[in-house]
Amino acid sequence: MALNSYVLLVILGSGLVTWLSRVVPFILLKQFKLPKVVVNFLGFVPICIMTALWMESLLIQHLGQFPTLNVPNALASIPTLISAMISKNLLIIVIVGVISLAVINLVM
Amino acid sequence: MRVTGDLDMRSALKETLPTVFGYIGIALAFGITARANGLSVLEIFLMSLITYAGSAEFVIVSLIALHAGIGSIVMSVFLVNARMILMSTVVAPYLSKESMAKNIWAGTLLTDETFALSMNKLNFTDHQLNFRWLDTANIFAYLVWGFTSAIGGMLGNLINNPEKYGFSFALVAMFIGLLYLQMISDRAIKLTIQFIVVIFVAVLMFLGMKWLPQNGLLLVVTLLGCGFGVVLKHGTK
């Protein structure tokens, strides 16, 4: 099996920066406590990140212009959101989402 | 299958299932895409085990296909993954009583998804988290991601257009579900405030796409959203 040295260096380099992003906060926060205002700030991270990740999948970027809508993903979001409200069960939500997009792709 | 207040291995495995299901779809798609862009199965496997960066791995493959410089690829990956700094910062305080080695290990395998699962879990455990639960979720997700990407690489050219099967939506669906669950169960922040912040972030993402490349945008918008949230929370007290 081929292992190209350029690809290996990319893997190692990007692995290192990703690992540092993940681990350094754990090392620092083992020793220091965060001030209250930062804790409050971080309390919003979950909803902000999840909303941003969702939006990223709904929009298609064209730098310099406003993004366009990813129609299949936007449509699939509707039954997914409804299933979340009804079931509150993550596995069901994921299955409904996947089936919704598959059906939409089939029809469109 | 509902999330429980238990922090043992069994509940971790059960609660990670939706993530694993999503990873299988995305990792297969990743393996297939990477193979189509000329990477070997070994390279695909190593990238998923060493870089372990989900969406950033797709970015890497597209940049490798363009023969981009190593430095610029690493820089892009850093930008895409800088949000991990925020997520680790949020999770770390819950493990600060565990040993340094366990903290480093938990951080090493933390992803968007296990982060989001942890945040949801906190709403059921009286804001407790432990190493065993997070580690089980992390390792389960990690192994599935690594091996399934390799399988995707082996399937390689047998399947084209992996997107059409809908699996690419699995993780988006998970974030929609977790966002909803987070909003209805997080009592530390009022629902109306959360709702306004969500709309604010959505609008900023839309506007921001015109000016900033997606790689850095997500982090900038998240930071602005958190700042806005803090202002709202204190302004309405």
mmCIF file of C-alpha atoms in Angstrom:
data_model
loop_
_atom_site.group_PDB
_atom_site.id
_atom_site.type_symbol
_atom_site.label_atom_id
_atom_site.label_comp_id
_atom_site.label_asym_id
_atom_site.label_seq_id
_atom_site.Cartn_x
_atom_site.Cartn_y
_atom_site.Cartn_z
ATOM 1 C CA MET A 1 0.000 0.000 0.000
ATOM 2 C CA ALA A 2 1.275 3.403 -0.932
ATOM 3 C CA LEU A 3 2.252 5.943 1.638
ATOM 4 C CA ASN A 4 3.376 9.169 0.068
ATOM 5 C CA SER A 5 5.713 11.297 2.225
ATOM 6 C CA TYR A 6 3.886 14.510 1.263
ATOM 7 C CA VAL A 7 0.561 12.992 2.376
ATOM 8 C CA LEU A 8 2.152 11.639 5.557
ATOM 9 C CA LEU A 9 3.524 15.083 6.460
ATOM 10 C CA VAL A 10 0.105 16.641 5.858
ATOM 11 C CA ILE A 11 -1.488 14.008 8.110
ATOM 12 C CA LEU A 12 1.067 14.532 10.879
ATOM 13 C CA GLY A 13 1.053 18.335 10.655
ATOM 14 C CA SER A 14 -2.713 18.687 10.651
ATOM 15 C CA GLY A 15 -2.927 16.005 13.331
ATOM 16 C CA LEU A 16 -0.603 17.994 15.548
ATOM 17 C CA VAL A 17 -2.490 21.317 15.292
ATOM 18 C CA THR A 18 -5.825 19.555 15.807
ATOM 19 C CA TRP A 19 -4.491 17.663 18.826
ATOM 20 C CA LEU A 20 -3.133 20.855 20.384
ATOM 21 C CA SER A 21 -6.505 22.607 19.896
ATOM 22 C CA ARG A 22 -8.173 19.732 21.681
ATOM 23 C CA VAL A 23 -5.711 19.132 24.483
ATOM 24 C CA VAL A 24 -4.253 22.480 25.569
ATOM 25 C CA PRO A 25 -7.511 23.673 27.215
ATOM 26 C CA PHE A 26 -7.651 20.427 29.217
ATOM 27 C CA ILE A 27 -4.074 20.921 30.414
ATOM 28 C CA LEU A 28 -4.602 24.564 31.351
ATOM 29 C CA LEU A 29 -7.972 24.087 33.029
ATOM 30 C CA LYS A 30 -6.615 21.264 35.156
ATOM 31 C CA GLN A 31 -4.590 23.971 36.891
ATOM 32 C CA PHE A 32 -6.647 27.143 36.614
ATOM 33 C CA LYS A 33 -10.271 27.964 37.232
ATOM 34 C CA LEU A 34 -12.155 30.108 34.740
ATOM 35 C CA PRO A 35 -13.591 33.426 35.918
ATOM 36 C CA LYS A 36 -17.388 33.624 36.173
ATOM 37 C CA VAL A 37 -17.788 35.869 33.155
ATOM 38 C CA VAL A 38 -15.921 33.382 30.940
ATOM 39 C CA VAL A 39 -18.056 30.513 32.248
ATOM 40 C CA ASN A 40 -21.164 32.514 31.345
ATOM 41 C CA PHE A 41 -19.734 33.187 27.903
ATOM 42 C CA LEU A 42 -18.915 29.512 27.343
ATOM 43 C CA GLY A 43 -22.426 28.544 28.412
ATOM 44 C CA PHE A 44 -23.568 29.738 25.001
ATOM 45 C CA VAL A 45 -21.027 27.676 23.053
ATOM 46 C CA PRO A 46 -23.236 24.582 22.575
ATOM 47 C CA ILE A 47 -26.224 26.325 21.006
ATOM 48 C CA CYS A 48 -24.039 28.696 18.970
ATOM 49 C CA ILE A 49 -21.837 25.942 17.556
ATOM 50 C CA MET A 50 -24.746 23.643 16.784
ATOM 51 C CA THR A 51 -26.666 26.444 15.067
ATOM 52 C CA ALA A 52 -23.583 27.434 13.075
ATOM 53 C CA LEU A 53 -22.914 23.838 11.991
ATOM 54 C CA TRP A 54 -26.536 23.484 10.928
ATOM 55 C CA MET A 55 -26.454 26.751 8.967
ATOM 56 C CA GLU A 56 -23.222 25.677 7.296
ATOM 57 C CA SER A 57 -25.047 22.687 5.837
ATOM 58 C CA LEU A 58 -28.012 24.804 4.729
ATOM 59 C CA LEU A 59 -26.015 27.432 2.871
ATOM 60 C CA ILE A 60 -23.763 27.235 -0.146
ATOM 61 C CA GLN A 61 -21.010 29.805 -0.038
ATOM 62 C CA HIS A 62 -20.182 32.104 -2.958
ATOM 63 C CA LEU A 63 -17.590 34.539 -1.568
ATOM 64 C CA GLY A 64 -18.448 38.127 -2.453
ATOM 65 C CA GLN A 65 -22.137 37.302 -2.769
ATOM 66 C CA PHE A 66 -24.774 36.156 -0.351
ATOM 67 C CA PRO A 67 -24.978 32.372 -0.001
ATOM 68 C CA THR A 68 -27.653 30.324 -1.733
ATOM 69 C CA LEU A 69 -29.859 27.758 -0.053
ATOM 70 C CA ASN A 70 -28.977 24.070 -0.105
ATOM 71 C CA VAL A 71 -32.556 23.101 -0.922
ATOM 72 C CA PRO A 72 -32.378 19.325 -0.199
ATOM 73 C CA ASN A 73 -30.783 19.901 3.206
ATOM 74 C CA ALA A 74 -33.220 22.706 4.024
ATOM 75 C CA LEU A 75 -36.199 20.515 3.157
ATOM 76 C CA ALA A 76 -34.796 17.543 5.075
ATOM 77 C CA SER A 77 -34.390 19.774 8.124
ATOM 78 C CA ILE A 78 -38.151 20.202 8.467
ATOM 79 C CA PRO A 79 -39.160 16.571 9.211
ATOM 80 C CA THR A 80 -35.964 16.244 11.260
ATOM 81 C CA LEU A 81 -36.929 19.163 13.483
ATOM 82 C CA ILE A 82 -40.480 17.877 13.844
ATOM 83 C CA SER A 83 -39.209 14.414 14.799
ATOM 84 C CA ALA A 84 -36.984 16.079 17.423
ATOM 85 C CA MET A 85 -39.983 17.813 18.957
ATOM 86 C CA ILE A 86 -42.096 14.659 18.987
ATOM 87 C CA SER A 87 -39.589 11.978 19.925
ATOM 88 C CA LYS A 88 -36.819 13.832 21.805
ATOM 89 C CA ASN A 89 -34.821 10.727 20.848
ATOM 90 C CA LEU A 90 -31.543 11.256 19.032
ATOM 91 C CA LEU A 91 -31.459 7.932 17.208
ATOM 92 C CA ILE A 92 -34.940 8.490 15.780
ATOM 93 C CA ILE A 93 -34.022 12.055 14.796
ATOM 94 C CA VAL A 94 -30.939 10.848 12.905
ATOM 95 C CA ILE A 95 -32.856 8.082 11.115
ATOM 96 C CA VAL A 96 -35.668 10.466 10.137
ATOM 97 C CA GLY A 97 -33.064 12.940 8.847
ATOM 98 C CA VAL A 98 -31.250 10.385 6.698
ATOM 99 C CA ILE A 99 -34.453 8.937 5.246
ATOM 100 C CA SER A 100 -35.801 12.444 4.556
ATOM 101 C CA LEU A 101 -32.725 13.449 2.570
ATOM 102 C CA ALA A 102 -32.629 10.124 0.705
ATOM 103 C CA VAL A 103 -36.291 10.545 -0.301
ATOM 104 C CA ILE A 104 -35.752 14.174 -1.314
ATOM 105 C CA ASN A 105 -32.719 13.206 -3.422
ATOM 106 C CA LEU A 106 -34.792 10.510 -5.067
ATOM 107 C CA VAL A 107 -37.636 12.877 -5.934
ATOM 108 C CA MET A 108 -35.626 15.953 -6.948
ATOM 109 C CA MET B 1 -33.552 4.984 23.733
ATOM 110 C CA ARG B 2 -33.507 8.032 25.986
ATOM 111 C CA VAL B 3 -30.595 9.689 27.660
ATOM 112 C CA THR B 4 -30.363 8.668 31.321
ATOM 113 C CA GLY B 5 -28.656 10.098 34.373
ATOM 114 C CA ASP B 6 -26.212 7.150 34.489
ATOM 115 C CA LEU B 7 -22.555 7.791 33.705
ATOM 116 C CA ASP B 8 -21.469 4.195 33.127
ATOM 117 C CA MET B 9 -20.080 2.443 30.054
ATOM 118 C CA ARG B 10 -23.374 0.894 29.009
ATOM 119 C CA SER B 11 -25.234 4.182 28.850
ATOM 120 C CA ALA B 12 -22.279 5.798 27.065
ATOM 121 C CA LEU B 13 -22.332 3.104 24.376
ATOM 122 C CA LYS B 14 -26.092 3.407 23.969
ATOM 123 C CA GLU B 15 -26.059 7.182 23.848
ATOM 124 C CA THR B 16 -23.227 7.259 21.304
ATOM 125 C CA LEU B 17 -25.184 5.090 18.842
ATOM 126 C CA PRO B 18 -26.746 7.999 16.909
ATOM 127 C CA THR B 19 -23.265 9.506 16.525
ATOM 128 C CA VAL B 20 -21.825 6.196 15.395
ATOM 129 C CA PHE B 21 -24.615 5.793 12.878
ATOM 130 C CA GLY B 22 -23.807 9.244 11.522
ATOM 131 C CA TYR B 23 -20.066 8.513 11.483
ATOM 132 C CA ILE B 24 -20.569 5.332 9.469
ATOM 133 C CA GLY B 25 -22.298 7.265 6.702
ATOM 134 C CA ILE B 26 -19.886 10.192 6.671
ATOM 135 C CA ALA B 27 -16.750 8.063 7.069
ATOM 136 C CA LEU B 28 -17.788 5.814 4.162
ATOM 137 C CA ALA B 29 -18.360 8.925 2.079
ATOM 138 C CA PHE B 30 -14.982 10.255 3.201
ATOM 139 C CA GLY B 31 -13.161 7.032 2.324
ATOM 140 C CA ILE B 32 -14.790 6.913 -1.098
ATOM 141 C CA THR B 33 -14.051 10.581 -1.794
ATOM 142 C CA ALA B 34 -10.454 10.268 -0.647
ATOM 143 C CA ARG B 35 -9.875 7.174 -2.779
ATOM 144 C CA ALA B 36 -11.374 8.965 -5.768
ATOM 145 C CA ASN B 37 -8.867 11.763 -5.137
ATOM 146 C CA GLY B 38 -5.939 9.375 -5.293
ATOM 147 C CA LEU B 39 -5.242 8.541 -1.649
ATOM 148 C CA SER B 40 -4.396 4.951 -0.728
ATOM 149 C CA VAL B 41 -6.408 2.988 1.827
ATOM 150 C CA LEU B 42 -3.452 3.174 4.230
ATOM 151 C CA GLU B 43 -3.295 6.961 3.885
ATOM 152 C CA ILE B 44 -7.041 7.236 4.448
ATOM 153 C CA PHE B 45 -6.830 5.025 7.536
ATOM 154 C CA LEU B 46 -3.883 6.949 8.973
ATOM 155 C CA MET B 47 -5.541 10.303 8.344
ATOM 156 C CA SER B 48 -8.648 9.209 10.208
ATOM 157 C CA LEU B 49 -6.594 7.790 13.082
ATOM 158 C CA ILE B 50 -3.999 10.555 13.382
ATOM 159 C CA THR B 51 -5.678 13.724 12.174
ATOM 160 C CA TYR B 52 -9.150 12.534 13.233
ATOM 161 C CA ALA B 53 -10.913 15.689 12.186
ATOM 162 C CA GLY B 54 -14.175 14.862 10.435
ATOM 163 C CA SER B 55 -15.083 17.675 8.109
ATOM 164 C CA ALA B 56 -11.497 18.944 8.050
ATOM 165 C CA GLU B 57 -10.425 15.638 6.500
ATOM 166 C CA PHE B 58 -12.589 16.422 3.476
ATOM 167 C CA VAL B 59 -10.835 19.783 3.272
ATOM 168 C CA ILE B 60 -7.433 18.074 3.456
ATOM 169 C CA VAL B 61 -8.297 15.663 0.661
ATOM 170 C CA SER B 62 -9.457 18.458 -1.624
ATOM 171 C CA LEU B 63 -6.260 20.413 -0.899
ATOM 172 C CA ILE B 64 -4.028 17.370 -1.430
ATOM 173 C CA ALA B 65 -5.740 16.869 -4.787
ATOM 174 C CA LEU B 66 -4.675 20.417 -5.659
ATOM 175 C CA HIS B 67 -1.127 19.701 -4.429
ATOM 176 C CA ALA B 68 -1.373 22.602 -2.014
ATOM 177 C CA GLY B 69 1.621 23.356 0.206
ATOM 178 C CA ILE B 70 1.873 21.464 3.487
ATOM 179 C CA GLY B 71 1.966 24.710 5.489
ATOM 180 C CA SER B 72 -1.184 26.075 3.910
ATOM 181 C CA ILE B 73 -3.049 22.798 4.415
ATOM 182 C CA VAL B 74 -2.044 22.671 8.072
ATOM 183 C CA MET B 75 -3.126 26.304 8.479
ATOM 184 C CA SER B 76 -6.554 25.580 6.942
ATOM 185 C CA VAL B 77 -7.000 22.587 9.212
ATOM 186 C CA PHE B 78 -6.098 24.705 12.213
ATOM 187 C CA LEU B 79 -8.725 27.282 11.215
ATOM 188 C CA VAL B 80 -11.413 24.656 10.638
ATOM 189 C CA ASN B 81 -10.615 22.975 13.945
ATOM 190 C CA ALA B 82 -9.969 26.024 16.108
ATOM 191 C CA ARG B 83 -13.499 25.593 17.401
ATOM 192 C CA MET B 84 -12.140 22.552 19.258
ATOM 193 C CA ILE B 85 -10.354 25.000 21.579
ATOM 194 C CA LEU B 86 -13.751 26.350 22.628
ATOM 195 C CA MET B 87 -15.338 22.939 23.019
ATOM 196 C CA SER B 88 -12.437 21.561 25.054
ATOM 197 C CA THR B 89 -12.566 24.659 27.240
ATOM 198 C CA VAL B 90 -16.228 23.993 27.946
ATOM 199 C CA VAL B 91 -15.767 20.295 28.749
ATOM 200 C CA ALA B 92 -12.439 20.421 30.632
ATOM 201 C CA PRO B 93 -13.749 21.889 33.928
ATOM 202 C CA TYR B 94 -16.025 18.864 34.352
ATOM 203 C CA LEU B 95 -12.973 16.585 34.376
ATOM 204 C CA SER B 96 -10.604 18.773 36.371
ATOM 205 C CA LYS B 97 -10.708 16.351 39.326
ATOM 206 C CA GLU B 98 -9.450 13.495 37.125
ATOM 207 C CA SER B 99 -5.718 12.940 36.578
ATOM 208 C CA MET B 100 -3.736 14.963 34.033
ATOM 209 C CA ALA B 101 -3.249 11.864 31.858
ATOM 210 C CA LYS B 102 -6.996 11.252 31.733
ATOM 211 C CA ASN B 103 -7.619 14.905 30.891
ATOM 212 C CA ILE B 104 -5.149 14.781 28.010
ATOM 213 C CA TRP B 105 -6.626 11.518 26.752
ATOM 214 C CA ALA B 106 -10.209 12.803 26.934
ATOM 215 C CA GLY B 107 -9.178 15.930 25.037
ATOM 216 C CA THR B 108 -7.292 13.928 22.425
ATOM 217 C CA LEU B 109 -10.428 12.156 21.247
ATOM 218 C CA LEU B 110 -13.031 14.891 21.759
ATOM 219 C CA THR B 111 -15.081 15.730 18.662
ATOM 220 C CA ASP B 112 -17.970 18.047 17.784
ATOM 221 C CA GLU B 113 -20.295 15.134 18.311
ATOM 222 C CA THR B 114 -19.017 13.771 21.627
ATOM 223 C CA PHE B 115 -18.861 17.374 22.832
ATOM 224 C CA ALA B 116 -22.500 17.913 21.873
ATOM 225 C CA LEU B 117 -23.504 14.603 23.478
ATOM 226 C CA SER B 118 -21.736 15.631 26.695
ATOM 227 C CA MET B 119 -23.574 18.944 26.771
ATOM 228 C CA ASN B 120 -26.871 17.141 26.368
ATOM 229 C CA LYS B 121 -25.883 14.603 29.013
ATOM 230 C CA LEU B 122 -25.224 17.357 31.574
ATOM 231 C CA ASN B 123 -28.922 18.194 31.536
ATOM 232 C CA PHE B 124 -29.707 14.714 32.851
ATOM 233 C CA THR B 125 -26.927 14.250 35.409
ATOM 234 C CA ASP B 126 -27.235 17.342 37.562
ATOM 235 C CA HIS B 127 -24.300 18.843 35.666
ATOM 236 C CA GLN B 128 -21.908 15.995 36.323
ATOM 237 C CA LEU B 129 -19.636 14.322 33.806
ATOM 238 C CA ASN B 130 -17.014 11.655 34.359
ATOM 239 C CA PHE B 131 -14.029 10.222 32.523
ATOM 240 C CA ARG B 132 -15.505 6.776 32.006
ATOM 241 C CA TRP B 133 -18.625 8.017 30.234
ATOM 242 C CA LEU B 134 -16.797 10.509 27.999
ATOM 243 C CA ASP B 135 -13.940 8.100 27.288
ATOM 244 C CA THR B 136 -16.322 5.323 26.239
ATOM 245 C CA ALA B 137 -18.217 7.678 23.928
ATOM 246 C CA ASN B 138 -14.941 9.053 22.515
ATOM 247 C CA ILE B 139 -13.321 5.669 21.850
ATOM 248 C CA PHE B 140 -16.466 4.178 20.330
ATOM 249 C CA ALA B 141 -16.773 7.133 17.962
ATOM 250 C CA TYR B 142 -13.029 7.118 17.175
ATOM 251 C CA LEU B 143 -12.819 3.429 16.270
ATOM 252 C CA VAL B 144 -15.924 3.560 14.115
ATOM 253 C CA TRP B 145 -14.642 6.636 12.289
ATOM 254 C CA GLY B 146 -11.189 5.124 11.666
ATOM 255 C CA PHE B 147 -12.268 1.706 10.473
ATOM 256 C CA THR B 148 -15.230 2.893 8.450
ATOM 257 C CA SER B 149 -13.122 5.419 6.548
ATOM 258 C CA ALA B 150 -10.733 2.612 5.649
ATOM 259 C CA ILE B 151 -13.674 0.484 4.483
ATOM 260 C CA GLY B 152 -14.909 3.436 2.424
ATOM 261 C CA GLY B 153 -11.451 3.595 0.861
ATOM 262 C CA MET B 154 -11.598 -0.107 -0.003
ATOM 263 C CA LEU B 155 -15.060 0.261 -1.542
ATOM 264 C CA GLY B 156 -13.463 3.124 -3.426
ATOM 265 C CA ASN B 157 -14.672 3.345 -6.941
ATOM 266 C CA LEU B 158 -17.494 0.837 -6.543
ATOM 267 C CA ILE B 159 -19.835 3.531 -5.295
ATOM 268 C CA ASN B 160 -20.036 6.978 -6.776
ATOM 269 C CA ASN B 161 -22.053 9.873 -5.476
ATOM 270 C CA PRO B 162 -22.187 8.659 -1.876
ATOM 271 C CA GLU B 163 -24.215 11.801 -1.027
ATOM 272 C CA LYS B 164 -27.356 10.545 -2.695
ATOM 273 C CA TYR B 165 -28.063 7.977 0.020
ATOM 274 C CA GLY B 166 -28.781 10.687 2.559
ATOM 275 C CA PHE B 167 -26.071 9.667 5.028
ATOM 276 C CA SER B 168 -24.364 13.012 4.683
ATOM 277 C CA PHE B 169 -27.321 14.414 6.586
ATOM 278 C CA ALA B 170 -26.936 12.117 9.599
ATOM 279 C CA LEU B 171 -24.699 14.431 11.593
ATOM 280 C CA VAL B 172 -26.644 17.550 10.612
ATOM 281 C CA ALA B 173 -29.781 15.801 11.856
ATOM 282 C CA MET B 174 -27.944 15.021 15.060
ATOM 283 C CA PHE B 175 -27.013 18.655 15.576
ATOM 284 C CA ILE B 176 -30.605 19.727 14.899
ATOM 285 C CA GLY B 177 -31.791 17.223 17.498
ATOM 286 C CA LEU B 178 -29.152 18.175 20.040
ATOM 287 C CA LEU B 179 -29.800 21.882 19.516
ATOM 288 C CA TYR B 180 -33.483 21.362 20.176
ATOM 289 C CA LEU B 181 -32.856 19.145 23.212
ATOM 290 C CA GLN B 182 -30.297 21.596 24.564
ATOM 291 C CA MET B 183 -32.707 24.505 24.242
ATOM 292 C CA ILE B 184 -35.592 22.817 26.011
ATOM 293 C CA SER B 185 -33.497 21.337 28.819
ATOM 294 C CA ASP B 186 -30.820 23.910 29.677
ATOM 295 C CA ARG B 187 -32.288 25.788 32.621
ATOM 296 C CA ALA B 188 -29.224 27.996 33.142
ATOM 297 C CA ILE B 189 -30.316 30.186 30.224
ATOM 298 C CA LYS B 190 -33.886 31.329 29.544
ATOM 299 C CA LEU B 191 -35.528 29.830 26.470
ATOM 300 C CA THR B 192 -36.308 33.210 24.899
ATOM 301 C CA ILE B 193 -32.665 34.261 25.226
ATOM 302 C CA GLN B 194 -31.491 31.000 23.672
ATOM 303 C CA PHE B 195 -33.937 31.469 20.846
ATOM 304 C CA ILE B 196 -32.743 35.007 20.117
ATOM 305 C CA VAL B 197 -29.112 33.830 20.176
ATOM 306 C CA VAL B 198 -29.893 31.008 17.725
ATOM 307 C CA ILE B 199 -31.545 33.462 15.317
ATOM 308 C CA PHE B 200 -28.631 35.875 15.761
ATOM 309 C CA VAL B 201 -26.092 33.147 14.912
ATOM 310 C CA ALA B 202 -28.147 31.996 11.916
ATOM 311 C CA VAL B 203 -28.357 35.530 10.512
ATOM 312 C CA LEU B 204 -24.631 36.134 11.103
ATOM 313 C CA MET B 205 -23.771 32.904 9.310
ATOM 314 C CA PHE B 206 -25.858 34.006 6.351
ATOM 315 C CA LEU B 207 -24.356 37.495 6.187
ATOM 316 C CA GLY B 208 -20.854 36.308 7.033
ATOM 317 C CA MET B 209 -20.756 33.871 4.124
ATOM 318 C CA LYS B 210 -20.469 36.840 1.819
ATOM 319 C CA TRP B 211 -17.254 38.101 3.411
ATOM 320 C CA LEU B 212 -15.419 35.336 5.236
ATOM 321 C CA PRO B 213 -14.378 31.891 4.004
ATOM 322 C CA GLN B 214 -16.400 29.181 5.732
ATOM 323 C CA ASN B 215 -13.289 27.819 7.471
ATOM 324 C CA GLY B 216 -12.880 30.748 9.808
ATOM 325 C CA LEU B 217 -16.458 31.976 9.779
ATOM 326 C CA LEU B 218 -17.870 29.312 12.064
ATOM 327 C CA LEU B 219 -15.496 30.239 14.878
ATOM 328 C CA VAL B 220 -15.992 34.004 14.490
ATOM 329 C CA VAL B 221 -19.776 33.660 14.472
ATOM 330 C CA THR B 222 -19.735 31.319 17.486
ATOM 331 C CA LEU B 223 -17.651 33.806 19.480
ATOM 332 C CA LEU B 224 -19.945 36.695 18.516
ATOM 333 C CA GLY B 225 -23.000 34.591 19.373
ATOM 334 C CA CYS B 226 -21.618 33.807 22.841
ATOM 335 C CA GLY B 227 -20.790 37.482 23.441
ATOM 336 C CA PHE B 228 -24.263 38.505 22.343
ATOM 337 C CA GLY B 229 -25.749 35.865 24.645
ATOM 338 C CA VAL B 230 -23.851 37.149 27.674
ATOM 339 C CA VAL B 231 -24.999 40.719 26.974
ATOM 340 C CA LEU B 232 -28.629 39.558 26.635
ATOM 341 C CA LYS B 233 -28.465 37.433 29.772
ATOM 342 C CA HIS B 234 -27.169 40.309 31.876
ATOM 343 C CA GLY B 235 -29.221 42.982 30.189
ATOM 344 C CA THR B 236 -32.487 41.208 30.936
ATOM 345 C CA LYS B 237 -31.790 40.426 34.587
#
